[in-house]
C-alpha positions as protocol buffer text, in pm:
chain_id: "A"
residue {
  index: 1
  type: MET
  ca { x: -8877 y: -23380 z: 21232 }
}
residue {
  index: 2
  type: SER
  ca { x: -8830 y: -23059 z: 21045 }
}
residue {
  index: 3
  type: ARG
  ca { x: -9188 y: -22972 z: 21121 }
}
residue {
  index: 4
  type: LEU
  ca { x: -9124 y: -23023 z: 21488 }
}
residue {
  index: 5
  type: LEU
  ca { x: -8828 y: -22788 z: 21482 }
}
residue {
  index: 6
  type: LYS
  ca { x: -9028 y: -22524 z: 21295 }
}
residue {
  index: 7
  type: TRP
  ca { x: -9311 y: -22559 z: 21544 }
}
residue {
  index: 8
  type: LEU
  ca { x: -9067 y: -22517 z: 21838 }
}
residue {
  index: 9
  type: ARG
  ca { x: -8920 y: -22201 z: 21687 }
}
residue {
  index: 10
  type: ARG
  ca { x: -9237 y: -22036 z: 21566 }
}
residue {
  index: 11
  type: ASP
  ca { x: -9277 y: -21767 z: 21837 }
}
residue {
  index: 12
  type: GLN
  ca { x: -8913 y: -21715 z: 21921 }
}
residue {
  index: 13
  type: GLU
  ca { x: -8731 y: -21403 z: 21815 }
}
residue {
  index: 14
  type: GLY
  ca { x: -8357 y: -21414 z: 21820 }
}
residue {
  index: 15
  type: ILE
  ca { x: -8088 y: -21151 z: 21831 }
}
residue {
  index: 16
  type: THR
  ca { x: -7850 y: -21172 z: 21543 }
}
residue {
  index: 17
  type: GLY
  ca { x: -7478 y: -21139 z: 21582 }
}
residue {
  index: 18
  type: LEU
  ca { x: -7488 y: -20798 z: 21413 }
}
residue {
  index: 19
  type: GLU
  ca { x: -7735 y: -20660 z: 21663 }
}
residue {
  index: 20
  type: THR
  ca { x: -7523 y: -20790 z: 21950 }
}
residue {
  index: 21
  type: ALA
  ca { x: -7211 y: -20632 z: 21805 }
}
residue {
  index: 22
  type: ILE
  ca { x: -7384 y: -20294 z: 21769 }
}
residue {
  index: 23
  type: ILE
  ca { x: -7498 y: -20301 z: 22135 }
}
residue {
  index: 24
  type: LEU
  ca { x: -7151 y: -20399 z: 22257 }
}
residue {
  index: 25
  type: ILE
  ca { x: -6990 y: -20123 z: 22045 }
}
residue {
  index: 26
  type: ALA
  ca { x: -7230 y: -19867 z: 22192 }
}
residue {
  index: 27
  type: PHE
  ca { x: -7139 y: -19974 z: 22548 }
}
residue {
  index: 28
  type: VAL
  ca { x: -6768 y: -19952 z: 22463 }
}
residue {
  index: 29
  type: ILE
  ca { x: -6804 y: -19601 z: 22314 }
}
residue {
  index: 30
  type: VAL
  ca { x: -7001 y: -19473 z: 22613 }
}
residue {
  index: 31
  type: ALA
  ca { x: -6746 y: -19626 z: 22853 }
}
residue {
  index: 32
  type: SER
  ca { x: -6452 y: -19477 z: 22664 }
}
residue {
  index: 33
  type: VAL
  ca { x: -6610 y: -19129 z: 22658 }
}
residue {
  index: 34
  type: PHE
  ca { x: -6671 y: -19154 z: 23033 }
}
residue {
  index: 35
  type: ALA
  ca { x: -6311 y: -19274 z: 23091 }
}
residue {
  index: 36
  type: TYR
  ca { x: -6178 y: -18982 z: 22881 }
}
residue {
  index: 37
  type: VAL
  ca { x: -6378 y: -18730 z: 23085 }
}
residue {
  index: 38
  type: VAL
  ca { x: -6255 y: -18878 z: 23415 }
}
residue {
  index: 39
  type: LEU
  ca { x: -5892 y: -18886 z: 23297 }
}
residue {
  index: 40
  type: SER
  ca { x: -5904 y: -18531 z: 23161 }
}
residue {
  index: 41
  type: ALA
  ca { x: -6045 y: -18401 z: 23491 }
}
residue {
  index: 42
  type: GLY
  ca { x: -5775 y: -18590 z: 23682 }
}
residue {
  index: 43
  type: LEU
  ca { x: -5496 y: -18454 z: 23462 }
}
residue {
  index: 44
  type: PHE
  ca { x: -5635 y: -18101 z: 23486 }
}
residue {
  index: 45
  type: SER
  ca { x: -5655 y: -18113 z: 23864 }
}
residue {
  index: 46
  type: SER
  ca { x: -5307 y: -18261 z: 23898 }
}
residue {
  index: 47
  type: GLN
  ca { x: -5171 y: -17981 z: 23674 }
}
residue {
  index: 48
  type: LYS
  ca { x: -5340 y: -17721 z: 23893 }
}
residue {
  index: 49
  type: ALA
  ca { x: -5197 y: -17890 z: 24205 }
}
residue {
  index: 50
  type: LYS
  ca { x: -4851 y: -17883 z: 24051 }
}
residue {
  index: 51
  type: GLU
  ca { x: -4886 y: -17510 z: 23976 }
}
residue {
  index: 52
  type: ALA
  ca { x: -5000 y: -17442 z: 24334 }
}
residue {
  index: 53
  type: VAL
  ca { x: -4703 y: -17633 z: 24477 }
}
residue {
  index: 54
  type: ASN
  ca { x: -4459 y: -17446 z: 24250 }
}
residue {
  index: 55
  type: ALA
  ca { x: -4610 y: -17112 z: 24349 }
}
residue {
  index: 56
  type: GLY
  ca { x: -4576 y: -17203 z: 24717 }
}
residue {
  index: 57
  type: VAL
  ca { x: -4213 y: -17305 z: 24673 }
}
residue {
  index: 58
  type: GLN
  ca { x: -4133 y: -16982 z: 24488 }
}
residue {
  index: 59
  type: SER
  ca { x: -4300 y: -16778 z: 24759 }
}
residue {
  index: 60
  type: THR
  ca { x: -4111 y: -16960 z: 25033 }
}
residue {
  index: 61
  type: MET
  ca { x: -3781 y: -16918 z: 24855 }
}
residue {
  index: 62
  type: ALA
  ca { x: -3815 y: -16537 z: 24858 }
}
residue {
  index: 63
  type: THR
  ca { x: -3769 y: -16518 z: 25237 }
}
residue {
  index: 64
  type: ILE
  ca { x: -3602 y: -16219 z: 25399 }
}
residue {
  index: 65
  type: GLU
  ca { x: -3414 y: -16279 z: 25724 }
}
residue {
  index: 66
  type: ILE
  ca { x: -3248 y: -16049 z: 25980 }
}
residue {
  index: 67
  type: ARG
  ca { x: -2870 y: -16064 z: 25974 }
}
residue {
  index: 68
  type: GLY
  ca { x: -2709 y: -15914 z: 26282 }
}
residue {
  index: 69
  type: ASN
  ca { x: -2828 y: -15663 z: 26538 }
}
residue {
  index: 70
  type: ILE
  ca { x: -3118 y: -15423 z: 26530 }
}
residue {
  index: 71
  type: VAL
  ca { x: -3005 y: -15077 z: 26644 }
}
residue {
  index: 72
  type: ALA
  ca { x: -3212 y: -14771 z: 26730 }
}
residue {
  index: 73
  type: LYS
  ca { x: -3083 y: -14416 z: 26698 }
}
residue {
  index: 74
  type: MET
  ca { x: -3216 y: -14201 z: 26983 }
}
residue {
  index: 75
  type: GLU
  ca { x: -3260 y: -13820 z: 26979 }
}
residue {
  index: 76
  type: SER
  ca { x: -3384 y: -13641 z: 27291 }
}
residue {
  index: 77
  type: GLY
  ca { x: -3483 y: -13976 z: 27446 }
}
residue {
  index: 78
  type: VAL
  ca { x: -3699 y: -14099 z: 27156 }
}
residue {
  index: 79
  type: VAL
  ca { x: -3622 y: -14325 z: 26860 }
}
residue {
  index: 80
  type: ARG
  ca { x: -3581 y: -14148 z: 26527 }
}
residue {
  index: 81
  type: GLU
  ca { x: -3423 y: -14425 z: 26315 }
}
residue {
  index: 82
  type: ILE
  ca { x: -3402 y: -14804 z: 26333 }
}
residue {
  index: 83
  type: TYR
  ca { x: -3124 y: -14991 z: 26152 }
}
residue {
  index: 84
  type: PHE
  ca { x: -3117 y: -15360 z: 26063 }
}
residue {
  index: 85
  type: CYS
  ca { x: -2950 y: -15575 z: 25798 }
}
residue {
  index: 86
  type: VAL
  ca { x: -3137 y: -15824 z: 25582 }
}
residue {
  index: 87
  type: GLY
  ca { x: -3029 y: -16114 z: 25370 }
}
residue {
  index: 88
  type: ILE
  ca { x: -3165 y: -16412 z: 25181 }
}
residue {
  index: 89
  type: PRO
  ca { x: -3100 y: -16775 z: 25279 }
}
residue {
  index: 90
  type: HIS
  ca { x: -2843 y: -16949 z: 25060 }
}
residue {
  index: 91
  type: ALA
  ca { x: -3102 y: -17156 z: 24876 }
}
residue {
  index: 92
  type: GLY
  ca { x: -3344 y: -16861 z: 24845 }
}
residue {
  index: 93
  type: SER
  ca { x: -3443 y: -16649 z: 24551 }
}
residue {
  index: 94
  type: GLY
  ca { x: -3396 y: -16274 z: 24523 }
}
residue {
  index: 95
  type: VAL
  ca { x: -3625 y: -16002 z: 24660 }
}
residue {
  index: 96
  type: ASP
  ca { x: -3665 y: -15684 z: 24460 }
}
residue {
  index: 97
  type: PHE
  ca { x: -3595 y: -15359 z: 24647 }
}
residue {
  index: 98
  type: THR
  ca { x: -3593 y: -15146 z: 24329 }
}
residue {
  index: 99
  type: PRO
  ca { x: -3790 y: -14822 z: 24363 }
}
residue {
  index: 100
  type: THR
  ca { x: -4045 y: -14757 z: 24089 }
}
residue {
  index: 101
  type: SER
  ca { x: -4066 y: -14436 z: 23890 }
}
residue {
  index: 102
  type: ALA
  ca { x: -4256 y: -14259 z: 24168 }
}
residue {
  index: 103
  type: ASN
  ca { x: -3975 y: -14356 z: 24412 }
}
residue {
  index: 104
  type: VAL
  ca { x: -4201 y: -14619 z: 24564 }
}
residue {
  index: 105
  type: SER
  ca { x: -4046 y: -14953 z: 24649 }
}
residue {
  index: 106
  type: PRO
  ca { x: -4218 y: -15288 z: 24604 }
}
residue {
  index: 107
  type: VAL
  ca { x: -4111 y: -15365 z: 24965 }
}
residue {
  index: 108
  type: VAL
  ca { x: -4341 y: -15204 z: 25227 }
}
residue {
  index: 109
  type: ILE
  ca { x: -4244 y: -15158 z: 25590 }
}
residue {
  index: 110
  type: SER
  ca { x: -4522 y: -15100 z: 25849 }
}
residue {
  index: 111
  type: TYR
  ca { x: -4493 y: -14969 z: 26205 }
}
residue {
  index: 112
  type: VAL
  ca { x: -4725 y: -15091 z: 26487 }
}
residue {
  index: 113
  type: ASP
  ca { x: -4731 y: -15020 z: 26859 }
}
residue {
  index: 114
  type: ALA
  ca { x: -5001 y: -15004 z: 27125 }
}
residue {
  index: 115
  type: ASN
  ca { x: -5126 y: -14663 z: 27005 }
}
residue {
  index: 116
  type: ASN
  ca { x: -5021 y: -14635 z: 26643 }
}
residue {
  index: 117
  type: LEU
  ca { x: -5044 y: -14812 z: 26309 }
}
residue {
  index: 118
  type: ILE
  ca { x: -4851 y: -14667 z: 26021 }
}
residue {
  index: 119
  type: PRO
  ca { x: -4910 y: -14888 z: 25715 }
}
residue {
  index: 120
  type: SER
  ca { x: -4606 y: -14757 z: 25527 }
}
residue {
  index: 121
  type: VAL
  ca { x: -4311 y: -14580 z: 25683 }
}
residue {
  index: 122
  type: ASN
  ca { x: -4029 y: -14422 z: 25492 }
}
residue {
  index: 123
  type: TRP
  ca { x: -3705 y: -14616 z: 25476 }
}
residue {
  index: 124
  type: THR
  ca { x: -3373 y: -14611 z: 25296 }
}
residue {
  index: 125
  type: LEU
  ca { x: -3145 y: -14882 z: 25161 }
}
residue {
  index: 126
  type: GLU
  ca { x: -2768 y: -14917 z: 25180 }
}
residue {
  index: 127
  type: LYS
  ca { x: -2593 y: -15205 z: 25005 }
}
residue {
  index: 128
  type: LEU
  ca { x: -2329 y: -15344 z: 25241 }
}
residue {
  index: 129
  type: SER
  ca { x: -2214 y: -15639 z: 25033 }
}
residue {
  index: 130
  type: THR
  ca { x: -2328 y: -15706 z: 24681 }
}
residue {
  index: 131
  type: ILE
  ca { x: -2245 y: -15935 z: 24395 }
}
residue {
  index: 132
  type: ASN
  ca { x: -2404 y: -15712 z: 24129 }
}
residue {
  index: 133
  type: SER
  ca { x: -2522 y: -15355 z: 24089 }
}
residue {
  index: 134
  type: ASP
  ca { x: -2900 y: -15405 z: 24091 }
}
residue {
  index: 135
  type: ASN
  ca { x: -3138 y: -15354 z: 24384 }
}
residue {
  index: 136
  type: LEU
  ca { x: -3232 y: -15724 z: 24391 }
}
residue {
  index: 137
  type: LEU
  ca { x: -3132 y: -15880 z: 24725 }
}
residue {
  index: 138
  type: ASP
  ca { x: -2972 y: -16206 z: 24621 }
}
residue {
  index: 139
  type: PRO
  ca { x: -2820 y: -16485 z: 24833 }
}
residue {
  index: 140
  type: ASN
  ca { x: -2477 y: -16380 z: 24966 }
}
residue {
  index: 141
  type: GLU
  ca { x: -2578 y: -16011 z: 24959 }
}
residue {
  index: 142
  type: LEU
  ca { x: -2646 y: -15790 z: 25261 }
}
residue {
  index: 143
  type: PHE
  ca { x: -2860 y: -15474 z: 25262 }
}
residue {
  index: 144
  type: GLN
  ca { x: -2895 y: -15235 z: 25555 }
}
residue {
  index: 145
  type: ILE
  ca { x: -3244 y: -15092 z: 25600 }
}
residue {
  index: 146
  type: THR
  ca { x: -3288 y: -14761 z: 25784 }
}
residue {
  index: 147
  type: VAL
  ca { x: -3646 y: -14708 z: 25899 }
}
residue {
  index: 148
  type: LEU
  ca { x: -3727 y: -14342 z: 25955 }
}
residue {
  index: 149
  type: ILE
  ca { x: -3969 y: -14298 z: 26244 }
}
residue {
  index: 150
  type: PRO
  ca { x: -4195 y: -14000 z: 26186 }
}
residue {
  index: 151
  type: ALA
  ca { x: -4130 y: -13707 z: 26422 }
}
residue {
  index: 152
  type: SER
  ca { x: -4486 y: -13578 z: 26385 }
}
residue {
  index: 153
  type: GLY
  ca { x: -4804 y: -13732 z: 26522 }
}
residue {
  index: 154
  type: ASN
  ca { x: -4837 y: -13956 z: 26826 }
}
residue {
  index: 155
  type: VAL
  ca { x: -4536 y: -14176 z: 26752 }
}
residue {
  index: 156
  type: SER
  ca { x: -4293 y: -14143 z: 27045 }
}
residue {
  index: 157
  type: ILE
  ca { x: -4078 y: -14448 z: 27107 }
}
residue {
  index: 158
  type: GLY
  ca { x: -3902 y: -14410 z: 27442 }
}
residue {
  index: 159
  type: PRO
  ca { x: -3774 y: -14635 z: 27722 }
}
residue {
  index: 160
  type: TYR
  ca { x: -3979 y: -14952 z: 27785 }
}
residue {
  index: 161
  type: HIS
  ca { x: -4183 y: -14889 z: 27472 }
}
residue {
  index: 162
  type: SER
  ca { x: -4264 y: -15200 z: 27263 }
}
residue {
  index: 163
  type: PHE
  ca { x: -4318 y: -15182 z: 26890 }
}
residue {
  index: 164
  type: SER
  ca { x: -4308 y: -15402 z: 26581 }
}
residue {
  index: 165
  type: LEU
  ca { x: -4201 y: -15353 z: 26223 }
}
residue {
  index: 166
  type: GLU
  ca { x: -4338 y: -15564 z: 25940 }
}
residue {
  index: 167
  type: VAL
  ca { x: -4128 y: -15597 z: 25625 }
}
residue {
  index: 168
  type: LYS
  ca { x: -4356 y: -15699 z: 25339 }
}
residue {
  index: 169
  type: PRO
  ca { x: -4175 y: -15804 z: 25022 }
}
residue {
  index: 170
  type: PRO
  ca { x: -4369 y: -15823 z: 24693 }
}
residue {
  index: 171
  type: ASP
  ca { x: -4352 y: -16201 z: 24705 }
}
residue {
  index: 172
  type: GLY
  ca { x: -4282 y: -16427 z: 25001 }
}
residue {
  index: 173
  type: PRO
  ca { x: -4364 y: -16424 z: 25370 }
}
residue {
  index: 174
  type: VAL
  ca { x: -4383 y: -16110 z: 25584 }
}
residue {
  index: 175
  type: MET
  ca { x: -4093 y: -16064 z: 25826 }
}
residue {
  index: 176
  type: THR
  ca { x: -4196 y: -15924 z: 26164 }
}
residue {
  index: 177
  type: VAL
  ca { x: -3951 y: -15755 z: 26403 }
}
residue {
  index: 178
  type: GLU
  ca { x: -4078 y: -15701 z: 26759 }
}
residue {
  index: 179
  type: ARG
  ca { x: -3864 y: -15515 z: 27006 }
}
residue {
  index: 180
  type: THR
  ca { x: -3876 y: -15319 z: 27334 }
}
residue {
  index: 181
  type: ILE
  ca { x: -3659 y: -15017 z: 27405 }
}
residue {
  index: 182
  type: PRO
  ca { x: -3451 y: -15078 z: 27722 }
}
residue {
  index: 183
  type: GLY
  ca { x: -3474 y: -14851 z: 28027 }
}
residue {
  index: 184
  type: ARG
  ca { x: -3114 y: -14727 z: 27997 }
}
residue {
  index: 185
  type: ILE
  ca { x: -3056 y: -14557 z: 27667 }
}
residue {
  index: 186
  type: SER
  ca { x: -2774 y: -14382 z: 27480 }
}
residue {
  index: 187
  type: GLN
  ca { x: -2752 y: -14233 z: 27129 }
}
residue {
  index: 188
  type: TYR
  ca { x: -2741 y: -14580 z: 26971 }
}
residue {
  index: 189
  type: VAL
  ca { x: -2924 y: -14865 z: 27144 }
}
residue {
  index: 190
  type: ASN
  ca { x: -2885 y: -15231 z: 27052 }
}
residue {
  index: 191
  type: LEU
  ca { x: -3233 y: -15389 z: 27055 }
}
residue {
  index: 192
  type: HIS
  ca { x: -3175 y: -15750 z: 27155 }
}
């Protein structure tokens, strides 16, 4: 009988338990490396998504809004100055109006009408209500902006003239003000 068993096994090669274990360990190592790569990529992309969301929230929180009327000061039938007050929503973050060393502010105001585009007009700032002494517009503060319309060039804002101002803070959305000068004017005109 032992001869019969030897004769049945003569051309058969078997895999030992050690060889099987080595093959299984290799599969496990390859699978774990692949899983690590996939998880790392997922964690990296979720971190980048989190950073993008936080940047978007910060940008949205720095929103400037008009508070009150927009008034134009007229001289000889044309606008020379435009006044408006700005504030920050209660849940918002501050907007920096501090001039730099060259007396340039991080906030840029542009003028646009049918015939003109002035990328940066001169303007001044008056603090109407503040909670501190800096030039950072915080919630519960109110700043009055005076936009100085250039007297030279083709800019002549008179009755029935439409124009827009864009207030561009260093961070946050651009605030656009579009108005039309009424037909009946006085020295100070409320632009509804």
